[in-house]
DNA sequence: CGCGGAGTTGAAGCGTTTCAAACGGGGTGG
DNA sequence: CCACCCCGTTTGAAACGCTTCAACTCCGCG
């Protein structure tokens, strides 16, 4: 990887120091500034490489290094800096009044963090690194400067926002599943799909989060997550060893994840409009519900 | 309201006709084109009026009129046109393979529809009008033209995207609640808050969706929704008459919505980092969990 | 070495799901 | 105009699954 050491660019130094009000507290050692390259940032955001190679100038972009369990963003803090995960992983959560940590999502490289603060200027969630991680930091002023030199960044950010939006639909479909095993199966497939899209192994997963965090996100008790893990393992779908998970039977796992709340009374007579949006084109294989192979029916 | 009749601007006529590939099927009468004003669009997107009055030119923006139960967007369709709800309301859903309709969210005036298609160009969800509704249609080409004449639109779209993102956190917190009554209470408060922010009555709600749709979004059986309604009504918090809901005891409803999955083992000893993000500023009152008045503790 | 946290497993209570039936309103057709 | 049917909604009862409390193991760390 590129070096994130103390070779701080003098050019952006004043900006980095003021990069985010979230680090106002005591996080002296948890956040370490550095620099990265605009080209890598665009690649992370999913901008096509062939287009970037032509027009992207070799510009530096501020990078923050966050230690494991370090707090990147504080709920309630006044800041609207945008972050893009460069390496590592994060969990986004809100702390309820009774102290319960409600995990909202997990973020991997390429994902945007802190987008919700764009319109109000106030952080809506806490973001905590689950391992040593680095992020690109795009303050509003920084963003404007970059846009002047590379208009492509604008499109990249918008695409990133759009991608985040479609991610939330996926997470929603995880949580609303009836059975806890189904939720967990969807969660595993969700992780797997995102590992695959990051170019990594899609069958061997090393979970960065604890059972409690998974349970929080899935909306079940953490004991239930543990039980569901063993159930899926006993069914021969998974091999689970603490936080190392291996998918043994991808098809079976997909089948398990497919089971939905039965359409009960809706079988046959749909409310006029609903009958029209069956499926009429190859949709995005959203990791679990739509598999690549045709259905046996 | 402004007239949406056949007075179609010749300027944008060719664009309107090609506005979205989603209407390729048979929806001849469900979508009716018209025009609206850029200024109203910006207001809907939450751009500050004082800023708009100075710089916003009086431009026309394409408007689509959708009949009740009409399909605005088709899952799987190739299109990346952006829509902004102008009047009425919509439900966004995905159809599972077994025919079950998974409702993802409900959209009200000011909300963006179809943002998820920006990065892939393919619709991820079906969007259906729950009543006669109108939307602003912003095709990619349309958007570029508008941006040249009014750079503010760019910022407005980005803010809209950001707002949608923070909405998803709210919906997630609805679904993960333990008890079904809590989910319903949060849902009602969520609707109420959005009615209020639209300038309408926050206590008298006319639900546009059926119990089944609510149940789908909340991840429970529709009978459970019905039971939860009566439970909340018996507790004196709500007055429910079919689809008309009146909030009788806002404080009590908030209290009911606050109850979370108890922090079980976490009472007192938090995992190092988690203890640091308590709450240290006035966060956005996200309708149910944070009330305006100070806590009795 | 011992403590504390993470993870697993067990047993009991209870809330939700599920199947079932009945009510009511809105629509259509006789 | 009334009857009828369909559908949304409500309510009941039984079974299932999850939650909760509890005990236990394993592991890292002071």
XYZ file of C-alpha atoms (C1' of nucleotides) in Angstrom:
654
model
C 0.000 0.000 0.000
C 1.009 3.603 -0.209
C 2.678 5.098 2.779
C 0.504 7.048 5.160
C 3.377 8.071 7.366
C 4.215 11.528 8.578
C 4.993 12.787 5.077
C 2.206 15.309 5.278
C 1.778 17.555 2.288
C 2.466 21.155 3.214
C -0.022 22.170 0.551
C -3.043 20.821 2.332
C -1.779 20.952 5.842
C -4.020 23.732 7.146
C -7.037 22.031 5.656
C -6.264 18.715 7.221
C -5.947 20.213 10.647
C -9.395 21.688 10.326
C -10.773 18.736 8.456
C -13.573 17.809 10.785
C -15.082 19.191 13.928
C -15.753 15.633 15.008
C -12.246 15.210 16.236
C -12.707 18.073 18.626
C -12.769 15.901 21.723
C -9.795 13.896 22.827
C -9.120 11.767 19.804
C -5.548 12.891 19.457
C -4.056 9.568 18.464
C -7.045 7.906 16.855
C -6.999 10.053 13.738
C -3.752 10.505 11.842
C -3.679 12.714 8.741
C -1.984 11.786 5.502
C -2.561 12.026 1.777
C -3.769 9.826 -1.056
C -4.345 10.178 -4.757
C -7.365 11.464 -6.563
C -7.183 8.675 -9.079
C -7.516 6.000 -6.428
C -10.414 7.891 -4.902
C -12.258 7.923 -8.209
C -11.590 4.245 -8.695
C -12.996 3.516 -5.242
C -16.122 5.446 -6.121
C -16.637 3.258 -9.145
C -15.726 5.653 -11.938
C -14.686 3.750 -15.012
C -10.903 3.466 -15.279
C -10.684 4.152 -19.005
C -12.324 7.502 -18.528
C -10.189 8.417 -15.562
C -6.857 7.637 -17.142
C -7.389 10.361 -19.662
C -8.530 13.309 -17.665
C -7.603 12.794 -14.034
C -4.762 15.012 -12.863
C -2.363 13.606 -10.268
C -3.741 15.481 -7.288
C -3.404 14.761 -3.616
C -6.446 14.197 -1.446
C -6.376 14.282 2.358
C -6.454 10.892 4.039
C -7.233 10.058 7.640
C -5.964 6.971 9.372
C -8.225 5.633 12.098
C -7.136 3.091 14.660
C -9.233 0.090 15.540
C -12.327 1.065 17.554
C -11.506 4.687 16.807
C -14.393 7.081 16.376
C -14.381 8.726 12.963
C -17.686 10.578 13.245
C -19.662 11.738 16.229
C -23.431 11.856 16.226
C -24.526 15.414 16.822
C -21.244 16.981 15.782
C -21.421 19.975 13.466
C -19.607 19.012 10.313
C -20.444 18.134 6.760
C -17.161 16.694 5.586
C -17.614 13.738 3.301
C -15.556 10.581 3.788
C -14.813 7.711 1.462
C -13.579 4.470 2.961
C -10.179 3.684 1.506
C -9.237 0.633 3.528
C -10.595 -1.217 6.516
C -14.186 -1.232 7.650
C -16.550 0.753 9.829
C -19.798 0.366 11.666
C -22.417 3.103 11.743
C -24.581 3.250 14.813
C -26.810 5.400 16.945
C -26.854 5.291 20.703
C -30.340 5.073 22.153
C -31.142 6.883 25.363
C -30.965 3.685 27.341
C -27.459 3.091 26.052
C -28.366 0.484 23.480
C -26.180 0.686 20.386
C -28.322 0.436 17.278
C -26.080 -0.571 14.415
C -27.395 0.796 11.130
C -24.897 -0.544 8.645
C -21.348 -1.622 8.033
C -19.124 0.199 5.579
C -16.403 -1.201 3.373
C -13.863 0.381 1.018
C -15.527 2.565 -1.596
C -18.447 3.542 0.577
C -19.346 7.071 1.518
C -19.545 8.048 5.159
C -21.262 11.080 6.566
C -23.411 11.822 3.527
C -26.439 12.379 5.746
C -24.793 15.484 7.140
C -24.670 17.207 3.778
C -28.016 18.889 4.071
C -28.123 19.792 7.741
C -24.448 20.012 8.599
C -24.929 17.769 11.618
C -23.795 14.183 11.947
C -26.647 11.736 12.256
C -24.704 8.648 13.236
C -21.547 7.561 14.983
C -19.001 5.904 12.757
C -16.455 3.623 14.374
C -13.599 1.782 12.746
C -13.729 -1.974 13.229
C -10.060 -2.306 12.365
C -7.212 -0.018 11.378
C -8.715 1.896 8.497
C -8.122 4.844 6.232
C -10.578 7.245 4.638
C -10.436 10.025 2.128
C -11.622 13.251 3.709
C -13.528 15.629 1.458
C -14.385 18.827 3.232
C -16.733 21.172 1.418
C -13.944 23.574 0.556
C -11.698 20.702 -0.463
C -14.442 19.363 -2.683
C -14.869 22.693 -4.414
C -11.164 22.948 -5.091
C -11.052 19.450 -6.522
C -14.071 20.029 -8.701
C -12.419 22.985 -10.358
C -9.449 20.883 -11.310
C -11.352 17.697 -12.076
C -15.063 17.949 -12.875
C -15.274 14.169 -12.841
C -15.242 14.164 -9.042
C -18.662 15.717 -9.031
C -20.146 12.856 -10.978
C -18.273 10.378 -8.816
C -19.736 11.781 -5.620
C -23.207 11.711 -7.039
C -22.777 8.122 -8.116
C -21.483 7.296 -4.677
C -24.542 8.827 -3.089
C -26.747 6.857 -5.434
C -24.926 3.669 -4.561
C -25.368 4.286 -0.865
C -29.063 4.749 -1.487
C -29.415 1.415 -3.214
C -27.462 -0.195 -0.383
C -30.102 0.853 2.084
C -32.738 -1.086 0.204
C -30.583 -4.153 0.599
C -30.193 -3.674 4.322
C -33.906 -3.122 4.697
C -34.616 -6.423 3.025
C -32.309 -8.106 5.482
C -34.056 -6.816 8.538
C -37.646 -7.423 7.517
C -37.158 -11.127 6.918
C -39.398 -13.321 9.032
C -37.050 -15.875 10.494
C -33.772 -15.054 12.155
C -31.908 -17.655 10.108
C -33.150 -15.976 6.972
C -31.902 -12.633 8.213
C -28.528 -14.077 8.988
C -28.358 -15.902 5.670
C -29.132 -12.667 3.845
C -26.562 -10.870 5.925
C -23.863 -13.386 5.067
C -24.745 -13.233 1.384
C -24.764 -9.468 1.599
C -21.260 -9.460 3.026
C -20.182 -12.039 0.495
C -21.477 -10.005 -2.422
C -19.672 -6.930 -1.203
C -16.451 -8.823 -0.718
C -16.815 -10.105 -4.248
C -17.439 -6.673 -5.663
C -14.308 -5.514 -3.900
C -12.426 -8.246 -5.720
C -11.914 -10.447 -2.700
C -12.912 -13.981 -1.935
C -16.678 -14.352 -1.825
C -16.743 -17.608 0.161
C -14.265 -17.043 2.949
C -15.309 -14.229 5.198
C -13.564 -12.856 8.233
C -16.179 -10.980 10.190
C -14.898 -7.745 11.581
C -17.883 -7.260 13.867
C -19.015 -9.169 16.917
C -22.206 -11.174 17.285
C -23.715 -8.347 19.240
C -23.235 -5.897 16.397
C -24.706 -8.296 13.868
C -27.654 -8.858 16.160
C -28.169 -5.145 16.572
C -28.239 -4.547 12.863
C -30.502 -7.527 12.196
C -32.864 -6.596 14.995
C -32.578 -9.805 16.993
C -30.995 -10.884 20.253
C -27.350 -11.752 20.001
C -28.043 -15.233 21.325
C -30.367 -15.708 18.392
C -27.584 -14.807 16.004
C -25.386 -17.381 17.632
C -28.099 -19.997 17.377
C -28.786 -19.127 13.752
C -25.116 -19.526 12.963
C -25.085 -23.022 14.358
C -28.352 -23.841 12.605
C -26.957 -22.782 9.240
C -23.745 -24.633 9.996
C -25.605 -27.796 10.996
C -27.501 -27.586 7.722
C -24.184 -27.789 5.918
C -24.506 -24.338 4.409
C -21.797 -22.651 6.433
C -18.652 -23.458 8.304
C -18.364 -21.163 11.281
C -15.343 -20.828 13.470
C -15.673 -17.840 15.719
C -15.439 -14.910 13.304
C -14.270 -16.900 10.312
C -17.144 -17.936 8.104
C -16.937 -20.079 5.003
C -19.832 -20.521 2.655
C -20.062 -24.204 1.816
C -23.298 -24.317 -0.151
C -23.999 -21.060 -1.915
C -27.145 -22.330 -3.602
C -28.539 -23.703 -0.392
C -27.763 -20.492 1.412
C -29.519 -18.509 -1.288
C -32.520 -20.782 -1.051
C -32.604 -20.264 2.692
C -32.357 -16.521 2.231
C -35.130 -16.500 -0.339
C -37.870 -17.643 1.971
C -40.102 -14.686 2.588
C -43.191 -13.841 4.489
C -45.705 -15.860 2.488
C -48.013 -13.796 0.359
C -50.892 -15.238 2.361
C -54.079 -13.833 0.929
C -52.523 -12.291 -2.145
C -52.192 -15.483 -4.127
C -53.961 -14.774 -7.388
C -55.914 -11.595 -6.889
C -53.634 -8.625 -6.770
C -54.792 -5.036 -6.274
C -54.927 -3.966 -9.897
C -51.612 -2.153 -10.131
C -49.540 -4.692 -8.318
C -50.124 -7.303 -10.993
C -48.340 -5.211 -13.571
C -44.879 -4.995 -12.126
C -43.962 -8.638 -12.188
C -40.462 -8.831 -13.579
C -39.653 -8.074 -17.122
C -35.959 -7.645 -17.409
C -32.728 -8.903 -15.880
C -32.549 -6.981 -12.640
C -29.431 -6.459 -10.607
C -28.645 -9.664 -8.801
C -29.058 -8.227 -5.352
C -26.924 -10.962 -3.848
C -29.583 -13.194 -2.372
C -33.019 -12.885 -3.842
C -32.058 -13.080 -7.481
C -29.639 -15.785 -8.427
C -27.836 -16.068 -11.717
C -29.333 -19.383 -12.763
C -32.938 -19.714 -13.937
C -35.546 -20.951 -11.534
C -36.545 -24.635 -11.706
C -40.163 -23.696 -12.226
C -52.461 24.852 -8.056
C -50.882 25.400 -11.387
C -52.579 23.877 -14.372
C -51.223 20.584 -15.576
C -53.479 20.496 -18.581
C -52.518 20.070 -22.198
C -50.655 23.385 -22.294
C -47.385 21.618 -22.891
C -44.408 23.836 -23.499
C -43.164 23.391 -27.037
C -39.672 23.999 -25.723
C -39.501 20.793 -23.740
C -41.971 18.738 -25.633
C -39.587 16.237 -27.198
C -37.938 15.692 -23.863
C -41.174 14.977 -22.073
C -42.192 12.354 -24.547
C -38.968 10.490 -23.982
C -38.877 11.185 -20.316
C -38.651 7.647 -19.022
C -38.364 4.207 -20.489
C -40.455 2.949 -17.588
C -43.632 3.946 -19.308
C -42.834 1.678 -22.193
C -45.526 -0.873 -21.383
C -49.179 -0.015 -21.503
C -49.393 2.867 -19.110
C -50.936 5.212 -21.600
C -53.375 6.906 -19.267
C -51.557 6.502 -15.972
C -48.869 9.071 -16.757
C -49.863 12.470 -18.073
C -47.173 15.023 -18.921
C -47.275 18.667 -17.930
C -44.996 21.384 -16.657
C -44.117 23.035 -13.361
C -41.768 25.728 -12.185
C -38.164 25.480 -11.217
C -38.696 27.683 -8.216
C -41.278 25.358 -6.723
C -38.987 22.427 -7.379
C -36.180 24.069 -5.459
C -38.515 24.892 -2.609
C -39.629 21.268 -2.458
C -36.032 20.171 -2.277
C -35.502 22.383 0.744
C -33.394 25.151 -0.752
C -33.711 28.286 1.336
C -36.256 30.691 -0.143
C -34.240 33.855 0.433
C -31.449 32.486 -1.682
C -33.753 31.268 -4.408
C -35.668 34.482 -4.856
C -32.563 36.208 -6.029
C -31.069 33.881 -8.535
C -33.708 31.455 -9.765
C -34.870 32.075 -13.305
C -38.502 31.340 -14.150
C -37.928 28.095 -15.992
C -40.322 25.299 -16.732
C -39.634 21.770 -15.521
C -41.453 18.703 -16.852
C -44.135 17.324 -14.578
C -45.815 13.932 -14.681
C -49.263 13.279 -13.330
C -49.824 9.773 -12.022
C -53.223 8.338 -11.284
C -53.972 6.453 -8.102
C -52.321 3.018 -8.070
C -50.429 4.041 -11.184
C -46.921 2.707 -11.627
C -44.356 5.489 -11.899
C -41.234 3.345 -11.924
C -40.667 -0.261 -12.879
C -38.088 -2.410 -11.176
C -35.596 -3.565 -13.762
C -36.396 -0.862 -16.286
C -33.460 0.894 -17.915
C -33.711 4.541 -16.969
C -31.971 6.973 -14.710
C -34.418 9.840 -14.720
C -34.735 11.486 -11.347
C -38.161 12.320 -9.912
C -39.190 14.691 -7.173
C -42.585 14.202 -5.593
C -44.619 17.361 -6.114
C -47.963 16.279 -4.711
C -49.532 13.089 -3.496
C -47.688 10.097 -2.130
C -45.997 6.928 -3.317
C -44.930 3.571 -2.053
C -41.651 1.971 -3.062
C -41.587 -1.794 -3.135
C -39.898 -4.857 -4.510
C -41.726 -7.948 -5.585
C -40.239 -11.136 -4.208
C -40.202 -14.259 -6.331
C -43.100 -15.717 -4.419
C -45.157 -12.642 -5.199
C -44.808 -11.003 -1.814
C -44.651 -7.229 -2.046
C -41.887 -5.911 0.177
C -42.592 -2.263 0.840
C -39.366 -0.344 1.379
C -40.615 3.137 2.086
C -43.315 5.690 1.478
C -42.584 8.947 -0.287
C -44.151 12.334 0.251
C -43.807 15.700 -1.492
C -40.219 16.856 -1.638
C -38.746 13.389 -1.745
C -36.558 12.049 -4.507
C -37.593 8.942 -6.377
C -35.379 6.759 -8.486
C -32.072 8.015 -7.110
C -30.795 4.457 -6.830
C -30.784 4.220 -10.610
C -28.278 7.026 -11.011
C -25.202 4.850 -10.879
C -26.366 1.762 -12.739
C -29.093 3.162 -14.938
C -31.497 0.425 -13.831
C -34.464 0.853 -11.539
C -34.132 -1.000 -8.279
C -37.657 -0.652 -6.998
C -41.216 -0.245 -8.176
C -42.802 3.049 -7.312
C -46.579 3.223 -7.184
C -48.772 6.214 -6.511
C -51.080 5.791 -3.526
C -53.295 8.612 -4.742
C -53.409 11.018 -7.659
C -49.931 12.492 -7.572
C -47.550 14.655 -9.555
C -43.785 14.507 -9.837
C -41.082 16.607 -11.374
C -39.178 14.594 -13.938
C -35.484 15.314 -14.235
C -33.904 13.346 -17.025
C -30.137 13.441 -17.216
C -30.181 15.730 -20.244
C -32.848 17.891 -18.645
C -30.749 18.159 -15.521
C -27.714 19.288 -17.486
C -29.692 21.975 -19.266
C -31.130 23.247 -16.000
C -27.749 23.302 -14.329
C -26.364 25.561 -17.007
C -29.104 28.082 -16.393
C -29.317 27.655 -12.633
C -26.312 26.187 -10.805
C -28.384 26.068 -7.633
C -30.198 22.981 -8.875
C -27.019 20.999 -8.510
C -26.758 21.782 -4.843
C -30.467 21.106 -4.400
C -30.193 17.632 -5.886
C -27.244 16.823 -3.715
C -29.084 17.981 -0.633
C -32.064 15.924 -1.685
C -29.895 12.851 -2.000
C -28.429 13.525 1.414
C -31.887 13.893 2.897
C -33.005 10.612 1.405
C -29.978 8.998 2.976
C -30.832 10.245 6.434
C -34.400 9.064 5.911
C -33.209 5.533 5.524
C -31.668 5.590 8.967
C -35.053 6.543 10.334
C -36.818 3.723 8.557
C -34.204 1.270 9.760
C -34.827 2.279 13.335
C -38.505 1.620 12.824
C -38.052 -1.905 11.639
C -35.538 -3.113 14.176
C -37.695 -2.298 17.177
C -38.469 -5.295 19.343
C -42.190 -5.075 19.878
C -44.684 -4.570 17.105
C -46.443 -1.778 18.984
C -43.161 0.064 19.204
C -42.670 -0.304 15.484
C -46.128 1.015 14.806
C -45.700 3.851 17.278
C -42.470 4.853 15.571
C -44.140 4.593 12.207
C -46.974 6.887 13.239
C -44.547 9.397 14.711
C -42.475 9.153 11.561
C -45.488 9.976 9.434
C -46.487 12.713 11.822
C -43.080 14.340 11.711
C -43.096 14.313 7.930
C -46.552 15.792 7.807
C -45.370 18.511 10.140
C -42.301 19.259 8.087
C -44.571 19.570 5.088
C -46.526 22.176 6.999
C -49.579 20.037 7.582
C -51.297 18.888 10.712
C -49.069 16.649 12.776
C -51.820 15.036 14.838
C -54.469 14.145 12.306
C -53.235 11.662 9.790
C -55.054 10.147 6.869
C -53.167 7.010 5.981
C -52.829 6.546 2.279
C -51.661 2.955 2.589
C -53.427 -0.156 3.775
C -52.602 -2.244 6.806
C -50.915 -4.745 4.574
C -48.489 -2.166 3.237
C -47.672 -0.913 6.694
C -47.114 -4.462 7.835
C -44.843 -5.156 4.910
C -42.680 -2.157 5.621
C -42.564 -2.864 9.355
C -41.784 -6.522 8.843
C -44.769 -7.945 10.687
C -47.977 -9.696 9.770
C -50.787 -7.383 8.825
C -52.953 -8.816 11.580
C -50.290 -7.742 14.020
C -50.495 -4.198 12.720
C -54.208 -4.246 13.264
C -53.764 -5.548 16.796
C -51.095 -2.976 17.556
C -53.401 -0.228 16.369
C -56.100 -1.310 18.782
C -53.559 -1.709 21.570
C -52.284 1.836 21.093
C -55.851 3.072 20.825
C -56.903 1.249 24.006
C -53.955 2.852 25.768
C -55.431 6.230 24.908
C -52.522 7.224 22.714
C -54.329 7.073 19.392
C -57.765 7.344 17.959
C -58.061 5.027 15.011
C -60.924 4.946 12.603
C -60.087 2.885 9.586
C -57.396 4.950 7.855
C -57.888 8.104 9.863
C -55.524 8.294 12.787
C -55.418 10.990 15.413
C -52.616 11.281 17.915
C -54.187 11.899 21.309
C -51.148 11.671 23.566
C -47.967 12.661 21.786
C -45.798 12.276 24.873
C -47.172 8.871 25.644
C -46.699 7.779 22.075
C -43.113 8.966 22.142
C -42.542 7.087 25.369
C -43.958 3.957 23.795
C -41.752 4.425 20.755
C -38.664 4.945 22.883
C -38.599 1.506 24.397
C -35.711 -0.331 22.826
C -34.067 -3.668 23.013
C -32.614 -3.460 26.502
C -28.885 -3.073 26.567
C -28.740 -6.326 28.523
C -25.130 -6.956 29.342
C -23.865 -3.582 28.255
C -25.018 -1.667 31.304
C -21.992 0.111 32.615
C -19.048 -1.499 30.874
C -18.859 -0.396 27.280
C -16.235 -1.556 24.822
C -13.819 1.326 25.136
C -14.804 3.321 22.102
C -18.522 3.077 22.563
C -18.398 4.940 25.841
C -17.116 8.043 24.128
C -19.971 8.827 21.835
C -22.652 9.442 24.416
C -24.435 12.602 23.360
C -22.870 15.953 23.532
C -24.980 18.314 21.540
C -28.575 18.888 20.536
C -29.085 16.335 17.820
C -31.802 16.469 15.230
C -35.050 15.494 16.859
C -35.599 12.398 14.779
C -39.314 12.416 15.519
C -39.533 9.746 18.169
C -36.365 8.999 20.021
C -35.415 12.537 20.861
C -38.119 14.778 22.185
C -37.931 18.512 22.513
C -38.307 18.683 26.255
C -35.514 17.694 28.650
C -35.564 14.262 30.148
C -36.901 13.918 33.703
C -33.681 12.271 34.831
C -3.387 -16.353 37.754
C -7.748 -14.326 37.555
C -10.754 -11.203 35.611
C -13.850 -9.741 31.960
C -15.672 -9.985 27.499
C -17.194 -12.796 23.566
C -19.535 -16.714 22.211
C -22.359 -20.843 22.896
C -26.066 -23.544 24.787
C -30.176 -24.541 27.764
C -34.914 -23.736 29.575
C -39.016 -21.045 30.391
C -42.120 -17.298 29.245
C -44.352 -14.713 26.023
C -45.117 -12.230 21.745
C -45.801 -13.007 17.017
C -47.261 -15.778 13.364
C -50.609 -18.464 11.327
C -55.077 -20.217 10.293
C -59.771 -19.093 10.742
C -63.948 -16.555 11.037
C -66.687 -12.521 11.113
C -67.629 -7.643 10.237
C -68.012 -3.622 7.269
C -67.725 -0.748 3.241
C -67.582 0.033 -1.767
C -68.300 -1.618 -5.958
C -70.937 -4.080 -9.645
C -74.745 -6.283 -11.650
C -79.339 -7.911 -11.473
C -82.556 0.158 -5.623
C -81.139 -3.736 -3.436
C -78.329 -7.765 -3.278
C -74.282 -9.576 -3.725
C -69.435 -10.079 -3.766
C -64.882 -8.713 -3.003
C -61.579 -6.903 -0.086
C -59.737 -4.528 3.750
C -59.931 -4.862 8.533
C -60.711 -6.816 12.962
C -60.745 -10.423 16.386
C -60.039 -15.228 18.144
C -57.225 -19.372 19.221
C -53.322 -22.434 18.793
C -48.542 -23.234 17.592
C -44.288 -21.711 16.764
C -40.161 -18.891 17.369
C -37.868 -15.460 19.636
C -36.563 -13.255 23.835
C -34.902 -13.440 28.261
C -32.339 -15.126 32.110
C -28.921 -18.215 33.200
C -24.838 -21.073 33.161
C -20.822 -22.356 30.950
C -16.554 -22.325 27.959
C -12.945 -20.101 25.598
C -9.720 -16.574 24.886
C -6.990 -12.339 25.519
C -5.013 -9.321 28.744
C -3.536 -6.947 33.006
